[in-house]
Coordinates of C-alpha atoms and ligand atoms in Angstrom, one line a residue:
M292 CA 94.8 106.9 81.6
R293 CA 93.5 105.1 78.4
T294 CA 95.9 103.0 76.4
P295 CA 96.6 101.7 74.2
V296 CA 94.4 101.6 71.1
K297 CA 90.6 102.1 70.2
L298 CA 88.8 99.8 68.2
K299 CA 87.1 101.3 65.1
A300 CA 85.4 98.4 63.2
R301 CA 83.0 97.5 65.4
G302 CA 80.9 95.3 63.3
V303 CA 83.7 93.4 61.8
A304 CA 85.0 92.8 65.4
A305 CA 81.8 91.7 66.7
T306 CA 81.6 88.9 63.9
L307 CA 85.2 87.9 64.5
V308 CA 85.1 87.8 68.3
E309 CA 82.3 84.9 68.2
H310 CA 84.7 82.7 66.3
V311 CA 88.1 83.3 67.8
P312 CA 89.7 80.0 67.4
S313 CA 91.5 78.5 70.4
G314 CA 94.9 77.6 69.2
G315 CA 94.5 75.0 72.1
L316 CA 95.5 75.2 75.7
R317 CA 99.3 75.4 76.5
P318 CA 101.4 76.1 79.5
L319 CA 103.1 79.4 79.5
A320 CA 106.3 78.0 81.1
Q321 CA 106.8 74.6 83.1
P322 CA 107.4 75.2 86.7
P323 CA 110.6 74.1 88.2
A324 CA 110.4 70.6 89.4
G325 CA 109.4 70.1 93.3
S326 CA 108.1 73.7 93.4
G327 CA 104.5 72.5 93.8
L328 CA 103.3 75.3 91.6
E329 CA 101.0 75.0 88.7
P330 CA 101.8 76.3 85.1
V331 CA 99.8 79.2 83.6
M332 CA 97.7 77.7 81.0
G333 CA 96.3 79.8 78.0
D334 CA 96.1 80.1 74.4
P335 CA 97.5 82.0 71.6
G336 CA 94.0 82.6 69.7
M337 CA 94.3 83.9 66.0
P338 CA 97.5 83.9 64.1
V339 CA 99.1 87.6 64.4
V340 CA 96.3 89.1 66.2
G341 CA 95.7 86.7 68.9
H342 CA 92.7 87.6 71.0
T343 CA 93.3 91.5 70.6
L344 CA 89.8 92.0 68.8
E345 CA 87.7 90.2 71.5
F346 CA 90.0 92.0 74.2
L347 CA 89.0 95.4 72.6
H348 CA 85.3 94.7 71.9
D349 CA 84.4 93.1 75.1
G350 CA 87.2 92.3 77.4
L351 CA 84.8 91.6 80.4
R352 CA 83.0 88.7 78.3
Q353 CA 86.4 87.2 77.4
T354 CA 87.8 87.4 81.0
R355 CA 84.6 85.8 82.3
R356 CA 84.9 83.0 79.7
Y357 CA 88.7 82.1 80.5
Y358 CA 87.9 82.5 84.2
E359 CA 85.2 79.7 83.9
R360 CA 88.1 77.4 82.2
L361 CA 91.1 78.4 83.9
G362 CA 90.5 80.4 87.1
T363 CA 92.2 83.9 88.3
V364 CA 95.6 83.5 86.2
F365 CA 95.7 82.9 82.4
W366 CA 97.5 83.8 79.6
L367 CA 96.4 85.2 76.1
N368 CA 98.0 86.7 73.2
T369 CA 96.7 90.3 73.1
V370 CA 97.4 94.0 72.4
G371 CA 101.0 93.3 71.0
G372 CA 102.1 90.3 72.8
R373 CA 101.4 87.6 75.4
W374 CA 99.9 88.7 78.7
V375 CA 99.3 87.0 81.6
Q376 CA 95.5 87.9 83.1
V377 CA 95.3 88.2 86.7
I378 CA 91.9 88.6 88.4
G379 CA 90.6 88.4 91.9
P380 CA 91.5 90.4 94.9
D381 CA 93.9 88.0 96.0
G382 CA 96.1 87.9 92.9
L383 CA 95.6 91.8 92.6
E384 CA 96.8 92.3 96.4
T385 CA 100.0 90.2 95.7
V386 CA 101.0 92.5 92.7
L387 CA 100.0 95.7 93.8
T388 CA 101.6 95.3 97.3
N389 CA 104.6 93.7 95.6
R390 CA 106.1 92.6 99.0
D391 CA 109.0 90.8 97.2
E392 CA 109.7 93.4 94.8
A393 CA 109.1 90.8 91.8
F394 CA 106.9 93.1 89.8
S395 CA 108.1 96.4 87.5
N396 CA 105.9 99.2 86.8
K397 CA 108.2 100.9 84.4
L398 CA 108.8 97.6 82.3
G399 CA 105.1 96.6 82.3
W400 CA 103.7 100.0 81.1
D401 CA 106.7 101.1 78.7
P402 CA 105.8 99.1 75.8
L403 CA 102.3 100.6 76.0
I404 CA 102.7 104.3 77.0
G405 CA 106.7 104.6 77.4
A406 CA 107.4 106.9 74.3
F407 CA 104.7 109.7 75.4
F408 CA 105.0 109.2 79.1
D409 CA 108.6 108.2 80.0
R410 CA 109.8 109.6 83.4
G411 CA 106.0 109.8 84.8
V412 CA 105.9 108.9 88.6
M413 CA 103.9 105.7 87.4
L414 CA 106.8 104.6 85.2
M415 CA 109.3 104.7 87.8
D416 CA 110.1 101.5 90.4
F417 CA 111.3 101.3 93.5
E418 CA 113.8 103.7 95.2
E419 CA 113.6 106.1 92.6
H420 CA 109.8 106.0 92.6
R421 CA 109.9 106.4 96.4
H422 CA 112.0 109.5 95.8
H423 CA 109.9 111.0 93.4
R424 CA 106.6 110.2 95.1
R425 CA 107.7 111.8 98.4
I426 CA 108.2 115.1 96.7
M427 CA 105.0 114.9 94.5
Q428 CA 103.1 114.2 97.6
Q429 CA 103.6 117.8 98.7
A430 CA 101.4 119.0 96.0
F431 CA 98.2 116.6 97.0
K432 CA 98.3 117.5 100.6
H433 CA 95.0 118.7 102.3
E434 CA 95.7 122.3 102.2
R435 CA 96.7 122.3 98.5
L436 CA 93.5 120.4 97.6
V437 CA 91.4 123.1 99.4
G438 CA 93.3 125.9 97.3
Y439 CA 92.8 123.7 94.0
L440 CA 89.2 123.4 94.6
E441 CA 89.0 127.0 95.2
K442 CA 90.7 127.7 92.1
M443 CA 88.3 125.3 89.9
N444 CA 84.8 126.4 91.1
P445 CA 85.0 129.2 88.8
A446 CA 86.1 127.4 86.0
I447 CA 83.3 125.0 86.4
E448 CA 80.9 127.6 86.4
R449 CA 82.0 129.3 83.3
G450 CA 82.4 125.9 81.5
I451 CA 78.8 124.8 82.4
A452 CA 77.2 128.1 81.7
G453 CA 78.1 127.4 77.9
W454 CA 76.4 124.0 78.0
Q455 CA 73.3 124.6 75.6
S456 CA 70.0 122.7 76.7
G457 CA 68.6 120.3 74.0
S458 CA 68.7 116.7 73.0
G459 CA 71.8 115.0 71.6
F460 CA 74.0 116.8 73.9
Q461 CA 77.3 115.0 73.9
L462 CA 78.1 114.6 77.7
Y463 CA 81.3 112.9 77.2
R464 CA 82.7 115.5 74.6
A465 CA 81.6 118.6 76.7
A466 CA 83.1 116.9 80.0
K467 CA 86.2 116.4 78.2
Q468 CA 86.4 120.1 77.3
L469 CA 85.4 121.2 80.9
T470 CA 88.1 119.1 82.5
L471 CA 90.7 120.4 80.0
D472 CA 89.9 124.1 80.9
V473 CA 89.8 123.1 84.7
A474 CA 93.3 121.7 84.2
T475 CA 94.6 124.8 82.4
E476 CA 93.8 126.9 85.3
V477 CA 94.5 124.6 88.2
F478 CA 97.2 122.6 86.9
V479 CA 99.0 124.8 84.4
G480 CA 98.2 128.4 86.1
A481 CA 97.4 129.6 82.6
E482 CA 94.1 131.7 81.5
R483 CA 92.0 130.6 78.9
S484 CA 93.6 132.0 75.9
A485 CA 94.7 130.9 72.2
E486 CA 97.9 129.6 73.7
A487 CA 96.0 127.6 76.2
D488 CA 93.9 126.2 73.2
R489 CA 96.9 125.3 71.4
L490 CA 98.6 123.5 74.7
N491 CA 95.1 121.7 75.0
A492 CA 95.3 120.4 71.3
S493 CA 98.9 119.5 71.9
F494 CA 98.1 117.4 74.9
I495 CA 95.1 115.5 73.2
D496 CA 97.7 114.7 70.3
V497 CA 99.8 113.1 73.0
V498 CA 97.1 111.2 74.8
V499 CA 95.8 110.2 71.1
G500 CA 99.4 109.1 69.8
G501 CA 99.7 106.8 72.9
Q502 CA 96.6 105.0 71.8
A503 CA 97.5 104.9 68.0
I504 CA 97.3 101.3 66.3
I505 CA 100.3 102.0 64.1
R506 CA 102.9 102.7 66.6
A507 CA 105.5 104.1 64.0
D508 CA 107.1 107.3 63.6
V509 CA 105.5 107.8 60.2
P510 CA 104.8 111.6 59.1
G511 CA 101.3 112.5 59.1
G512 CA 100.5 109.6 61.6
K513 CA 98.8 109.6 65.1
W514 CA 102.1 108.3 66.7
H515 CA 104.3 111.0 65.0
R516 CA 101.8 113.8 65.6
G517 CA 101.7 112.6 69.3
L518 CA 105.6 112.7 69.5
E519 CA 105.9 116.0 68.0
S520 CA 103.1 117.5 70.4
R521 CA 105.0 116.1 73.3
R522 CA 108.1 118.0 72.2
L523 CA 105.8 121.2 71.9
L524 CA 104.6 120.3 75.4
E525 CA 108.2 120.2 76.8
R526 CA 109.2 123.3 75.0
Y527 CA 106.3 125.3 76.6
F528 CA 106.5 123.7 80.3
H529 CA 110.5 124.6 80.1
S530 CA 109.8 128.3 78.8
Q531 CA 107.6 128.9 81.9
L532 CA 110.1 127.2 84.4
A533 CA 112.2 130.3 85.6
A534 CA 109.3 132.4 86.5
K535 CA 107.2 129.3 88.1
R536 CA 110.2 128.5 90.2
V537 CA 110.1 132.1 91.8
S538 CA 106.1 132.4 91.8
D539 CA 104.2 131.8 94.9
G540 CA 101.3 130.6 92.6
D541 CA 99.2 127.9 94.0
D542 CA 98.7 125.8 90.7
L543 CA 100.2 122.3 90.5
F544 CA 102.9 123.8 88.2
S545 CA 104.2 126.3 90.5
V546 CA 103.9 124.0 93.5
L547 CA 105.6 121.0 91.8
C548 CA 108.4 123.5 91.2
R549 CA 108.7 124.7 94.7
A550 CA 107.8 121.0 96.2
Q551 CA 110.4 119.7 98.8
S552 CA 110.2 116.3 100.8
E553 CA 110.6 116.5 104.4
D554 CA 114.3 115.7 103.8
G555 CA 114.7 118.6 101.3
E556 CA 114.6 117.0 98.0
R557 CA 113.4 118.9 95.1
F558 CA 112.7 118.2 91.5
S559 CA 114.9 119.2 88.6
D560 CA 113.8 121.3 85.7
D561 CA 113.3 118.0 83.4
D562 CA 111.4 116.1 86.4
V563 CA 109.1 119.0 86.5
V564 CA 108.2 118.9 83.0
N565 CA 107.8 115.2 82.8
H566 CA 105.7 115.1 86.0
M567 CA 103.5 117.9 84.5
I568 CA 102.8 115.7 81.3
F569 CA 102.3 112.4 82.7
T570 CA 99.9 114.0 85.5
L571 CA 98.1 116.1 83.2
M572 CA 97.5 112.7 81.2
A573 CA 96.8 110.7 84.4
A574 CA 94.0 113.4 85.5
H575 CA 92.2 113.8 82.4
D576 CA 90.4 111.0 80.8
T577 CA 89.8 109.4 84.4
S578 CA 88.0 112.2 85.5
T579 CA 86.2 112.8 82.4
I580 CA 85.0 109.1 82.2
T581 CA 83.8 109.1 85.6
L582 CA 82.0 112.3 85.4
T583 CA 80.5 111.1 82.1
M584 CA 79.4 107.5 83.4
M585 CA 77.8 109.3 86.5
G586 CA 75.9 111.3 84.5
Y587 CA 74.7 108.6 82.7
Y588 CA 73.5 106.5 85.6
L589 CA 71.7 109.5 87.0
A590 CA 69.8 109.7 83.8
R591 CA 69.1 106.1 83.7
Y592 CA 68.0 106.1 87.2
P593 CA 66.4 109.4 87.6
E594 CA 65.3 108.5 91.4
W595 CA 69.0 108.8 91.9
Q596 CA 69.2 112.2 90.3
D597 CA 66.5 113.4 92.3
R598 CA 68.2 112.4 95.4
L599 CA 71.5 113.7 94.6
R600 CA 70.0 117.1 93.6
E601 CA 67.9 117.4 96.9
E602 CA 71.3 116.6 98.7
S603 CA 73.1 119.5 96.7
R604 CA 70.3 121.6 97.5
A605 CA 70.4 121.1 101.1
L606 CA 73.9 122.5 101.3
G607 CA 72.5 126.0 100.4
K608 CA 75.8 126.7 98.3
G609 CA 76.2 127.3 94.4
A610 CA 79.8 125.7 94.7
I611 CA 81.0 123.2 97.2
G612 CA 84.1 123.5 99.4
Y613 CA 86.4 121.0 100.6
E614 CA 84.7 120.5 104.0
D615 CA 81.4 119.7 102.1
L616 CA 82.5 116.9 100.5
D617 CA 81.6 114.6 103.5
A618 CA 77.9 115.8 103.4
L619 CA 77.3 114.6 99.7
T620 CA 77.0 110.9 101.0
S621 CA 74.7 110.0 98.4
M622 CA 76.8 111.4 95.6
D623 CA 79.8 109.4 97.2
L624 CA 77.8 106.0 96.7
V625 CA 77.1 106.9 93.1
F626 CA 80.9 107.7 92.6
K627 CA 81.9 104.6 94.2
E628 CA 79.2 102.4 92.2
T629 CA 80.1 104.0 89.0
L630 CA 83.8 103.4 89.6
R631 CA 83.1 99.8 90.4
M632 CA 81.0 99.2 87.2
N633 CA 82.9 101.3 84.8
A634 CA 86.8 101.6 86.2
P635 CA 88.4 104.0 83.8
V636 CA 91.8 102.5 84.6
G637 CA 90.6 98.9 84.7
T638 CA 93.6 97.3 83.5
L639 CA 97.3 98.0 85.1
A640 CA 100.4 96.6 83.4
R641 CA 103.4 94.9 85.1
R642 CA 106.5 92.7 84.3
A643 CA 107.8 90.1 86.3
I644 CA 111.4 90.8 87.1
T645 CA 112.5 87.7 88.7
D646 CA 110.8 84.3 88.8
T647 CA 108.2 84.3 91.2
E648 CA 104.4 82.8 91.9
L649 CA 100.9 84.2 92.0
D650 CA 97.8 82.1 93.3
G651 CA 99.7 78.9 93.0
H652 CA 101.0 79.6 89.6
Y653 CA 104.6 79.8 88.3
I654 CA 105.5 83.2 87.0
P655 CA 108.8 83.3 84.9
Q656 CA 111.1 86.3 85.0
G657 CA 110.1 88.7 81.8
T658 CA 106.3 87.5 82.0
N659 CA 104.1 90.7 81.1
L660 CA 101.0 90.7 83.3
M661 CA 97.7 92.6 82.9
L662 CA 95.9 93.2 86.2
G663 CA 92.0 93.3 85.5
I664 CA 90.6 95.4 88.1
Y665 CA 87.7 96.2 86.0
A666 CA 86.8 92.4 85.5
T667 CA 87.4 91.7 89.1
Q668 CA 84.8 94.5 90.0
R669 CA 82.2 92.9 87.7
M670 CA 82.2 89.0 88.6
D671 CA 80.2 87.6 91.0
P672 CA 82.8 85.5 92.9
W673 CA 83.6 88.8 94.5
W674 CA 80.5 90.9 93.9
R675 CA 77.0 89.9 94.2
D676 CA 74.7 91.2 91.1
P677 CA 78.0 92.6 89.6
D678 CA 76.1 94.0 86.5
V679 CA 73.4 95.8 88.6
F680 CA 73.8 99.4 89.5
D681 CA 73.1 99.4 93.2
P682 CA 75.0 102.3 95.1
E683 CA 73.7 101.0 98.3
R684 CA 76.0 98.2 98.4
F685 CA 78.5 101.0 99.6
S686 CA 76.4 102.1 102.4
D687 CA 77.3 101.6 106.1
A688 CA 74.6 99.1 106.6
R689 CA 76.2 96.9 103.6
R690 CA 79.6 97.7 102.8
E691 CA 80.1 95.0 100.2
D692 CA 83.2 96.3 99.2
A693 CA 84.7 95.6 102.8
S694 CA 84.5 91.6 101.7
H695 CA 88.3 92.1 100.7
K696 CA 90.8 95.0 100.7
Y697 CA 91.3 94.7 97.0
A698 CA 87.8 94.0 96.0
W699 CA 87.3 97.5 94.9
T700 CA 90.4 98.8 93.5
P701 CA 89.7 101.6 90.8
F702 CA 92.5 103.6 92.2
G703 CA 95.1 100.6 92.2
G704 CA 96.8 100.0 95.6
G705 CA 100.2 99.6 97.1
V706 CA 103.0 102.3 96.7
H707 CA 101.7 103.3 93.0
K708 CA 98.0 103.9 94.5
C709 CA 96.8 106.9 92.7
I710 CA 98.2 110.0 94.2
G711 CA 95.3 112.0 92.8
M712 CA 92.3 110.0 94.1
H713 CA 91.2 112.8 96.3
F714 CA 92.0 115.6 93.7
G715 CA 89.7 113.4 91.2
S716 CA 86.8 112.7 93.5
M717 CA 86.8 116.2 94.7
E718 CA 86.6 117.6 90.8
V719 CA 84.1 115.3 89.7
K720 CA 81.6 116.0 92.5
A721 CA 82.5 119.7 92.5
I722 CA 81.3 119.7 88.7
L723 CA 78.2 117.3 89.5
H724 CA 77.1 119.6 92.5
Q725 CA 76.9 122.4 90.1
L726 CA 75.5 120.5 87.3
L727 CA 72.6 119.4 89.5
L728 CA 71.7 122.9 90.6
R729 CA 71.6 124.1 86.9
N730 CA 70.2 121.3 84.9
R731 CA 68.4 118.0 84.8
W732 CA 68.9 115.5 82.0
R733 CA 67.6 112.4 80.7
I734 CA 68.1 109.7 78.0
P735 CA 65.7 108.1 75.5
I736 CA 64.0 105.1 76.8
G737 CA 66.1 101.9 75.9
Y738 CA 69.3 103.8 74.9
E739 CA 72.2 101.8 75.8
P740 CA 75.7 103.4 75.8
V741 CA 78.2 102.2 73.3
F742 CA 81.4 101.5 74.8
D743 CA 85.0 101.5 73.6
Y744 CA 87.6 99.7 75.7
G745 CA 91.2 101.0 76.3
T746 CA 92.6 100.7 79.9
G747 CA 88.8 100.3 81.0
P748 CA 85.5 101.0 79.2
F749 CA 84.7 104.4 77.9
P750 CA 81.7 106.0 75.9
G751 CA 82.5 105.4 72.2
D752 CA 79.2 107.3 71.0
G753 CA 79.9 110.6 73.1
L754 CA 77.3 109.5 75.4
P755 CA 74.2 111.9 74.0
I756 CA 71.9 113.0 76.6
E757 CA 68.9 115.5 76.6
L758 CA 70.1 118.4 78.7
L759 CA 67.2 120.5 80.3
P760 CA 67.2 123.6 82.3
L761 CA 66.0 123.2 85.7
H762 CA 63.7 126.1 85.7
P763 CA 62.6 126.8 81.7
Ligands
LIG835 C1 88.5 108.8 88.9 C2 89.6 109.5 88.6 C3 91.1 108.6 88.7 C4 91.2 107.2 88.7 C5 90.1 106.2 88.5 C6 92.5 107.0 88.5 C7 93.1 105.5 88.7 C8 94.8 105.4 88.9 C9 95.3 104.3 89.1 C10 94.3 102.7 89.0 C11 96.3 104.1 89.3 C12 97.5 103.3 89.5 C13 98.3 103.0 88.1 C14 99.3 101.8 88.5 O1 99.4 101.1 89.9 O2 100.1 101.5 87.6 C15 96.7 105.8 89.3 C16 97.9 106.2 89.3 C17 98.1 107.8 89.2 N1 97.2 108.7 89.2 FE1 95.4 108.6 89.0 N2 93.3 108.1 88.7 C18 92.4 109.0 88.8 C19 92.5 110.3 88.7 C20 93.8 111.0 89.0 C21 94.2 112.6 89.0 C22 92.8 113.4 89.2 C23 95.5 112.6 89.3 C24 96.3 113.9 89.2 C25 95.5 114.9 89.7 C26 96.0 111.2 89.1 C27 97.3 111.1 89.1 C28 98.0 109.8 89.1 C29 99.4 109.7 89.3 C30 100.5 110.7 89.2 C31 99.4 108.4 89.4 C32 101.0 107.4 89.4 C33 101.1 107.3 90.8 C34 102.5 106.4 91.1 O3 102.8 105.8 90.6 O4 102.9 106.8 92.4 N3 94.9 110.3 88.9 N4 95.7 106.5 89.1

């Protein structure tokens, strides 16, 4: 998931953010007399754009700076409005567990991605969400995952076989194409074809539309193309529904058509289509960014690349099965550390639907909140040496993530916790395993990746690596 906009004018932004004027600290709202709560303090930043440029250029630095001044809860004007930023495991736990049902997912995400992903399960609340999640869960059970992995391994092999060795290999771009091709087969149950390529292109347009800076339906604009592509995807999925309903296929689309909760509840046609479009989006950039950033760290720390390759070789299999995942312990350490350092869904949106409190602060009804997962995972009150890549921190001997249940939350928490967590982990590891057996790769000395920021950091320069055959 990546929303809502991408920063293009890096140089201009870099200059501007050095000079973001503070509009002066102000309370968000006065707490009720006698409540004992503190007001949330913050500042509006520059006229019109507020703190948006700084947020998109380097949101982590911004958050660290405001944490020093204001603590774990503060407000800023960013990304189209006023957002209360919440960092630290305690605040994340309160909002994500949502025990008082004070926070809405739908109203939080809607202004950012609602036009493209309305009726996705992440944009539902409470009883309706429970109903849809119960049915959807059937598509992510253990035996289903085993089947998806068997289906994806040959697609991975075909995809990687086309990767040409050489310098300047754009890992992010190649990973994007590969995860799209895997999704075509495993999610949609379609063969690679001209039609599948058109579907992929439409899907990308929908995702890009959701990130458009100009959020207006102007012909020729990204938003407009995104909406048209969304309609095309809807038409495609609807046209396949009757056949999928009666098929015994084991792709996600067929499974969602047949899925029934334990109480016999099923999805309507519209539900299946909406969940397909949302799930494709939720799975795509997240897995791609994780894979790309793992590739980057393995290039930067070749001793870890060697260690993972040895581990993969020791399995003695060209492709992993579900039962092999537990044996890839070093790969799991790198997976976790990469998600700590570069959480792709590093910011979550919520809206308070009743007056409530957070870390001793008064949050009035209607407040929009951004939950800083990425920032929490990269700040030293909660992690030692947070900018240092150190996968061993997740080893049984250290378990630094166990300091708080919500210190490491790249998959979120509570009832909306990522339903595709095991799927995503399995896909990334299945790809990396095959790549480790086929290639080695490196980056030039001194290379630093260039990041853009959406809901989290992602490689803005395509992450060029030098890809080498293992046995030239
Ligand atoms: C490394 C990969 C992934 C990461 C880091 C990730 C992260 C997240 C996060 C943080 C949320 C919570 C959103 C919220 O609370 O507002 C979420 C929700 C979700 N994710 Fe993932 N995700 C990943 C892969 C996947 C995959 C592969 C799929 C599908 C196959 C998927 C499907 C979903 C769905 C359907 C939801 C909404 C669940 C609900 O609201 O009940 N994700 N993901």
